[in-house]
Amino acid sequence: MTIITIHKAVKREEPKEIIEFIQFDNLDDAGAIERWTSLKARYDDSQHKDLIYMRTDEDLKVIGRGDYIVKDKNGVFYPYKRNAFNVTYDILPETIKADYNLP
């Protein structure tokens, strides 16, 4: 069993949507993100760059350390650069601790 901590944040502007997120800071976060997204986001250190790759509806996104993976109210995952996240959302004290296993 692998317990993952998911954080919550609220959008600063209307509509005040609450999202869930994990910030990618280290290898432990990478594993949690892979499990949480059911491998929609995948960690790759083959070039020793510590990156996560995520396919979205538009294209393949690259997530670096410090960036965020966000899950919106519809259950859709997408990446957010650190600076954009910090000006868009206010982090809530509430967290979710749950067991996420790979499919």
XYZ file of C-alpha atoms in Angstrom:
103
model
C 0.000 0.000 0.000
C 1.323 3.423 -0.985
C -0.261 6.427 0.683
C -0.098 9.618 -1.352
C -0.806 13.091 -0.013
C -2.859 15.210 -2.405
C -3.123 18.927 -1.682
C -6.009 21.270 -2.476
C -6.096 24.838 -3.749
C -8.762 27.313 -4.793
C -8.678 29.504 -7.879
C -8.313 33.180 -6.976
C -10.666 34.432 -9.697
C -14.235 33.473 -10.515
C -15.342 30.785 -10.705
C -13.726 29.783 -7.397
C -12.933 26.226 -8.478
C -11.185 23.907 -6.021
C -8.524 21.670 -7.534
C -6.232 18.918 -6.279
C -2.498 18.997 -6.946
C 0.923 17.495 -6.340
C 4.102 19.517 -6.794
C 6.946 17.672 -8.509
C 10.059 18.221 -6.377
C 11.775 14.843 -6.149
C 11.754 11.194 -7.104
C 9.152 10.330 -4.435
C 6.813 12.942 -5.936
C 7.374 11.449 -9.388
C 6.204 8.016 -8.219
C 3.198 9.529 -6.476
C 2.281 11.491 -9.594
C 2.521 8.388 -11.781
C 0.206 6.456 -9.452
C -2.214 9.359 -8.918
C -2.586 9.991 -12.671
C -2.734 6.254 -13.518
C 0.399 6.731 -15.638
C -0.992 9.650 -17.661
C 2.137 11.403 -16.398
C 5.409 9.475 -16.565
C 8.771 10.112 -14.986
C 11.887 9.867 -17.151
C 15.425 10.338 -15.913
C 17.083 8.604 -18.868
C 18.971 11.804 -19.668
C 19.421 12.650 -15.951
C 17.121 15.669 -16.272
C 14.392 14.595 -13.813
C 11.413 15.301 -16.043
C 7.818 14.136 -16.154
C 6.052 13.841 -19.488
C 2.295 14.155 -19.803
C 0.163 13.857 -22.919
C -2.696 16.369 -22.958
C -5.414 16.981 -25.554
C -3.104 19.505 -27.225
C 0.333 17.863 -27.148
C 3.064 16.321 -25.016
C 3.909 18.511 -22.005
C 7.196 18.496 -20.086
C 7.047 19.030 -16.324
C 10.195 20.023 -14.474
C 11.036 20.116 -10.772
C 8.931 22.697 -8.964
C 6.050 22.443 -11.438
C 2.609 21.117 -10.534
C 0.242 18.411 -11.734
C -3.343 19.573 -11.222
C -6.606 17.614 -11.295
C -9.655 19.766 -12.013
C -13.249 19.216 -10.872
C -13.888 17.032 -13.950
C -11.020 14.709 -13.103
C -8.781 15.993 -15.906
C -5.048 16.167 -15.165
C -2.852 18.906 -16.563
C 0.528 20.478 -15.810
C 1.037 23.945 -14.362
C 4.309 25.871 -14.261
C 5.258 27.018 -10.746
C 4.930 30.773 -11.385
C 1.557 30.441 -13.128
C 0.239 28.199 -10.340
C 1.335 30.641 -7.635
C -0.536 33.575 -9.205
C -3.641 31.529 -10.060
C -4.302 29.503 -6.884
C -4.351 29.860 -3.119
C -3.292 26.667 -1.341
C -5.801 25.325 1.174
C -4.762 23.616 4.429
C -6.887 20.566 3.576
C -5.166 17.461 2.189
C -6.287 14.045 1.002
C -4.351 10.939 1.983
C -5.236 7.940 -0.119
C -3.835 4.738 -1.534
C -3.282 4.875 -5.287
C -2.099 1.766 -7.069
C -1.053 1.507 -10.678
C -3.593 -0.134 -12.979
